[in-house]
XYZ file of C-alpha atoms in Angstrom:
367
model
C -76.596 -55.471 31.357
C -75.261 -58.329 29.386
C -73.718 -55.744 26.862
C -71.934 -53.890 29.607
C -70.770 -57.220 31.099
C -69.195 -58.401 27.706
C -67.614 -54.962 26.955
C -65.977 -55.107 30.621
C -64.606 -58.544 29.912
C -62.911 -57.631 26.667
C -61.263 -54.526 28.302
C -60.126 -56.766 31.122
C -58.493 -59.134 28.768
C -56.785 -56.405 26.696
C -55.424 -54.802 29.993
C -54.005 -58.288 30.999
C -52.424 -58.996 27.699
C -50.685 -55.523 27.432
C -49.266 -55.781 30.810
C -47.254 -58.659 29.454
C -46.430 -57.390 26.001
C -42.535 -56.461 25.483
C -41.751 -52.841 24.948
C -40.926 -51.808 21.449
C -38.474 -48.978 20.853
C -39.643 -45.917 19.337
C -39.012 -45.575 15.354
C -36.275 -43.063 14.452
C -36.966 -39.619 13.667
C -36.756 -38.643 10.196
C -34.329 -35.506 9.530
C -36.151 -32.856 7.459
C -34.178 -32.389 4.477
C -33.249 -28.748 3.889
C -35.298 -27.037 1.217
C -32.566 -24.920 -0.668
C -33.657 -21.691 -2.415
C -31.763 -21.385 -5.858
C -29.563 -18.834 -4.289
C -28.700 -21.091 -1.505
C -28.157 -24.079 -4.083
C -25.350 -22.222 -5.878
C -23.740 -21.029 -2.427
C -23.840 -24.565 -1.076
C -21.958 -26.119 -4.203
C -19.259 -23.515 -3.949
C -18.676 -23.940 0.030
C -18.612 -27.503 -0.539
C -15.994 -27.308 -3.052
C -13.793 -25.216 -0.911
C -14.783 -26.293 2.612
C -16.348 -22.892 3.535
C -18.869 -22.162 6.100
C -22.515 -21.923 4.373
C -25.383 -20.164 6.304
C -28.700 -18.631 4.693
C -27.634 -16.572 1.791
C -24.139 -16.487 2.996
C -20.818 -18.103 2.498
C -17.668 -17.385 4.491
C -14.050 -18.818 5.327
C -10.679 -19.153 4.271
C -9.298 -20.751 0.938
C -5.344 -20.698 1.402
C -4.291 -17.022 2.509
C -7.491 -15.731 1.013
C -10.477 -14.500 3.196
C -13.681 -15.265 1.293
C -17.051 -13.595 1.590
C -20.072 -15.064 -0.983
C -23.676 -13.631 -0.691
C -26.859 -13.721 -2.615
C -28.972 -10.693 -2.903
C -32.574 -12.147 -3.123
C -36.072 -10.945 -3.990
C -38.396 -13.014 -2.089
C -37.303 -16.500 -2.641
C -35.428 -15.755 -5.933
C -31.768 -14.735 -6.235
C -31.164 -11.233 -8.050
C -27.534 -10.911 -7.756
C -24.498 -12.926 -6.452
C -21.458 -11.227 -4.932
C -18.211 -12.295 -4.139
C -15.143 -10.790 -2.453
C -11.747 -12.365 -1.918
C -9.375 -10.521 0.443
C -5.910 -10.588 0.185
C -3.642 -11.607 3.378
C -1.806 -8.235 3.087
C -1.776 -5.163 0.941
C -0.353 -5.908 -2.528
C 1.508 -2.708 -2.259
C 1.217 -1.382 -5.542
C -1.507 1.419 -5.287
C -3.411 -0.749 -7.628
C -6.756 0.126 -9.168
C -8.624 -1.832 -11.872
C -12.304 -1.298 -12.979
C -14.168 -1.627 -15.932
C -14.090 1.156 -18.358
C -17.460 2.897 -18.697
C -19.151 4.147 -21.896
C -17.720 7.597 -21.592
C -14.234 6.483 -20.340
C -12.698 5.439 -23.840
C -9.198 3.843 -24.004
C -6.682 6.044 -25.546
C -2.744 6.742 -25.118
C -0.168 4.312 -24.288
C -1.120 0.936 -22.645
C -0.293 -0.082 -19.314
C -0.838 -3.984 -19.788
C -1.874 -4.141 -23.393
C -4.315 -2.650 -26.035
C -6.746 -5.591 -25.521
C -6.669 -5.377 -21.855
C -6.658 -1.692 -21.533
C -9.545 -1.387 -24.075
C -11.513 -3.465 -21.192
C -10.237 -2.129 -17.953
C -8.755 1.013 -16.674
C -5.555 0.265 -14.871
C -3.717 2.607 -12.471
C -0.626 1.683 -10.105
C 2.367 3.543 -8.791
C 4.557 1.772 -11.029
C 3.293 0.878 -14.386
C 5.852 -1.794 -14.920
C 4.756 -3.804 -11.902
C 1.125 -3.629 -13.074
C 2.032 -4.897 -16.540
C 4.052 -7.722 -14.960
C 1.184 -8.653 -12.688
C -1.687 -8.588 -15.249
C 0.142 -9.904 -18.325
C 0.117 -13.605 -17.276
C -2.481 -16.068 -16.338
C -4.131 -13.462 -13.803
C -4.766 -11.061 -16.539
C -6.118 -13.808 -18.582
C -8.637 -14.751 -15.888
C -9.716 -11.096 -15.573
C -10.219 -10.861 -19.398
C -12.226 -13.928 -19.219
C -14.345 -12.670 -16.492
C -15.163 -9.517 -18.226
C -16.213 -11.579 -21.342
C -18.608 -13.537 -19.459
C -20.289 -10.466 -18.036
C -18.901 -10.431 -14.615
C -18.816 -6.844 -12.986
C -15.500 -6.660 -11.148
C -12.947 -4.578 -9.063
C -9.602 -5.086 -8.001
C -7.300 -2.977 -5.753
C -4.512 -3.845 -3.132
C -6.782 -5.359 -0.816
C -9.650 -7.417 -2.620
C -10.903 -8.619 -5.684
C -14.600 -8.320 -5.877
C -17.434 -9.505 -8.307
C -21.061 -9.298 -8.829
C -22.852 -11.210 -11.365
C -26.849 -11.389 -12.574
C -28.457 -14.550 -11.062
C -30.434 -14.623 -14.237
C -27.554 -16.706 -15.659
C -28.650 -19.572 -13.979
C -27.216 -22.082 -11.242
C -24.269 -23.347 -13.080
C -22.951 -20.119 -14.326
C -23.537 -18.420 -11.122
C -21.419 -21.141 -9.362
C -18.855 -20.629 -12.083
C -18.510 -17.036 -11.322
C -18.126 -17.412 -7.510
C -15.499 -20.194 -8.187
C -13.761 -17.667 -10.607
C -13.495 -15.096 -8.170
C -11.502 -17.268 -5.668
C -9.337 -18.800 -8.560
C -8.477 -15.433 -10.019
C -7.522 -13.885 -6.337
C -5.103 -16.967 -5.946
C -3.417 -16.203 -9.444
C -2.992 -12.575 -8.525
C -1.388 -13.796 -5.137
C 0.862 -15.946 -7.014
C 1.854 -13.408 -9.554
C 2.218 -10.666 -6.790
C 4.865 -12.950 -5.056
C 6.945 -13.354 -8.172
C 6.986 -9.345 -8.996
C 10.540 -7.904 -9.387
C 11.219 -4.398 -7.711
C 9.834 -1.850 -9.752
C 12.363 -0.050 -12.324
C 12.465 3.308 -10.590
C 13.047 1.545 -7.114
C 15.735 -0.598 -8.893
C 17.587 2.504 -10.343
C 17.420 4.304 -6.882
C 18.797 1.336 -5.191
C 21.830 0.865 -7.746
C 22.612 4.615 -7.310
C 22.610 4.307 -3.484
C 24.845 1.176 -4.028
C 27.257 2.948 -6.102
C 27.532 5.734 -3.624
C 27.891 3.465 -0.671
C 30.613 1.513 -2.374
C 32.350 4.550 -3.374
C 32.281 6.356 0.175
C 32.472 3.254 2.239
C 28.731 3.335 3.396
C 26.037 0.802 3.506
C 22.352 0.219 2.756
C 20.057 -0.247 5.601
C 16.803 -1.330 4.103
C 16.064 1.262 1.639
C 18.065 3.911 3.589
C 21.715 4.991 2.250
C 23.811 5.613 5.432
C 27.265 7.346 5.132
C 29.799 7.783 7.937
C 31.792 10.868 6.612
C 34.322 13.213 8.101
C 31.575 15.826 8.449
C 29.023 13.493 10.021
C 26.492 10.768 9.257
C 24.575 11.175 5.874
C 21.175 9.493 5.446
C 19.143 9.561 2.243
C 15.911 7.788 1.241
C 13.141 8.045 -1.095
C 9.692 8.661 0.397
C 6.638 7.849 -1.759
C 4.409 11.109 -1.292
C 1.153 10.733 -2.797
C -0.067 9.482 -6.229
C 3.018 9.017 -8.199
C 5.087 11.614 -6.595
C 8.281 10.882 -4.900
C 10.682 12.837 -2.486
C 14.531 12.182 -2.290
C 15.514 13.420 1.299
C 19.074 13.608 2.516
C 20.284 14.455 6.077
C 23.797 15.223 7.176
C 23.860 15.110 10.806
C 27.010 16.874 11.983
C 29.483 15.119 14.022
C 29.243 18.055 16.543
C 26.527 20.802 16.743
C 27.527 24.178 15.443
C 29.048 26.565 18.242
C 26.203 29.181 17.473
C 22.442 29.099 16.932
C 22.200 29.214 13.221
C 18.994 28.373 11.484
C 18.277 28.873 7.734
C 15.672 27.953 4.975
C 14.277 28.810 1.676
C 12.094 31.978 1.718
C 9.431 29.698 0.191
C 9.312 27.640 3.267
C 9.146 30.663 5.793
C 6.077 29.412 7.657
C 8.370 26.618 8.987
C 10.520 29.049 10.583
C 8.199 31.683 11.855
C 7.625 29.649 15.054
C 11.187 30.916 16.333
C 9.892 34.508 16.352
C 13.036 36.149 15.293
C 13.804 38.588 12.683
C 15.093 37.321 9.224
C 18.867 38.561 9.164
C 19.730 40.347 6.019
C 23.156 39.716 4.709
C 23.414 42.568 2.055
C 23.656 39.968 -0.496
C 20.403 40.580 -2.585
C 20.311 37.204 -4.228
C 20.930 35.217 -1.024
C 18.658 37.345 1.047
C 15.837 36.910 -1.651
C 16.319 32.966 -1.548
C 16.889 32.237 2.187
C 15.482 33.321 5.434
C 17.990 33.325 8.301
C 17.765 33.292 12.006
C 20.376 33.146 14.504
C 22.506 34.406 17.541
C 24.714 36.145 18.370
C 23.765 37.839 14.988
C 27.254 39.388 14.475
C 28.553 35.975 14.701
C 25.872 34.443 12.363
C 26.657 37.169 9.642
C 30.526 36.547 10.069
C 30.013 32.538 9.367
C 27.691 33.460 6.311
C 30.709 34.874 4.319
C 30.771 35.044 0.473
C 32.088 31.602 -0.103
C 29.480 29.808 2.219
C 26.574 32.081 0.664
C 27.695 30.760 -2.741
C 27.525 27.257 -1.632
C 24.243 27.709 -0.050
C 22.827 28.993 -3.357
C 24.394 26.239 -5.196
C 22.420 23.971 -2.629
C 19.191 25.820 -3.163
C 19.697 25.499 -7.095
C 19.843 21.492 -6.519
C 17.219 21.090 -3.954
C 13.550 21.920 -3.524
C 13.751 22.251 0.222
C 16.982 23.249 2.219
C 16.972 23.417 5.898
C 20.098 24.204 8.156
C 20.192 23.994 11.882
C 22.979 23.785 14.453
C 22.885 19.746 14.279
C 22.034 19.195 10.689
C 21.778 20.144 6.957
C 18.618 18.638 5.429
C 17.795 18.820 1.547
C 14.859 17.397 -0.238
C 14.347 16.893 -4.145
C 10.830 16.331 -5.156
C 11.640 13.157 -7.448
C 13.317 9.960 -6.972
C 16.934 11.005 -7.580
C 18.086 7.580 -9.398
C 21.066 9.179 -11.073
C 24.488 8.324 -9.231
C 25.998 11.580 -10.707
C 23.260 13.905 -9.486
C 23.066 11.928 -6.124
C 26.906 12.274 -5.797
C 26.782 16.071 -6.500
C 23.931 16.505 -3.695
C 26.251 14.683 -1.313
C 29.504 16.557 -2.351
C 27.689 19.924 -2.020
C 26.328 19.154 1.578
C 29.742 18.067 2.758
C 31.539 21.263 1.376
C 28.745 23.478 3.351
C 29.565 21.667 6.458
C 33.139 21.968 5.958
C 32.569 25.716 5.525
C 30.572 25.946 8.686
C 33.256 24.201 10.730
C 36.502 24.239 9.145
C 38.790 23.323 12.170
C 37.023 20.224 12.856
C 37.108 19.216 9.111
C 40.930 20.005 8.951
C 41.463 18.186 12.213
C 40.127 14.954 10.724
C 43.007 14.507 8.578
C 45.538 14.483 11.322
């Protein structure tokens, strides 16, 4: 009983003392340090250098105009490959393709950029002179340095991408991801300094010369001429690959007074939808070259006299496509016409055809 009494007294004394003791604040919580894997250590350094958002195994964000995506492909906790993509704000507009040459894709022929560059990379672009200008300066030197460091890279109009073996170590992996950003920025800067491609400049010069001679104007990349016979519009289309097409359309000032439709025999499928018979003019060469529809039939044959047939055959010799309707005459040449004389001849021939189709209106214009 004495023991119980002593123990109770001790507890009573402790309770009374604690009741008057000051309340101490809780100790601050310690922030748990993030345990980065080797892959995340690389990504964290690049993210910090460029102010990018770092999440586990991924870095995203913008560096200037570029949209950047960096990532690591791990095996367990160990990185295997680092990948980087820098996307341009808009297409470079060059139909550009660049990749490493494979073991069975040896370099041969004329270089696009230089012997050294083309030995390492296969380069393709719509205009070789623009590719050369883009890749001959600092951007090209950076691409060559990337290849010498073992980076596997690709470049097109939309992005520069890279992959590198993580076995190269932290510092070299960081350098590789920094490289993709630096090189994409150099490519953007070089693109902004490119001149108009030589072929486009030649077409522009030819259009300008014809506009000055005939009182026309250039609207963007189109030549527009207001002529006695109507409005003529000419432009060069990029078809596919390295194929171009020059299109010229003479829109008559007034529609023809009869329903005359004409095209090349090679393009007969275009005219089949009219469901009319092909009128024969009794001129073997003309009938073999053209398909003709129209009403009234006698009037169509009367309009297509020997002189007009001769003019139209000359048109077919100059162009790869010929279409005549009551409202317009359209030609197409399967190339970029950059010779002012050739362009002028096409325009003169079209005007001559239009005058023969409507001689009274042409004569009246001079009054």
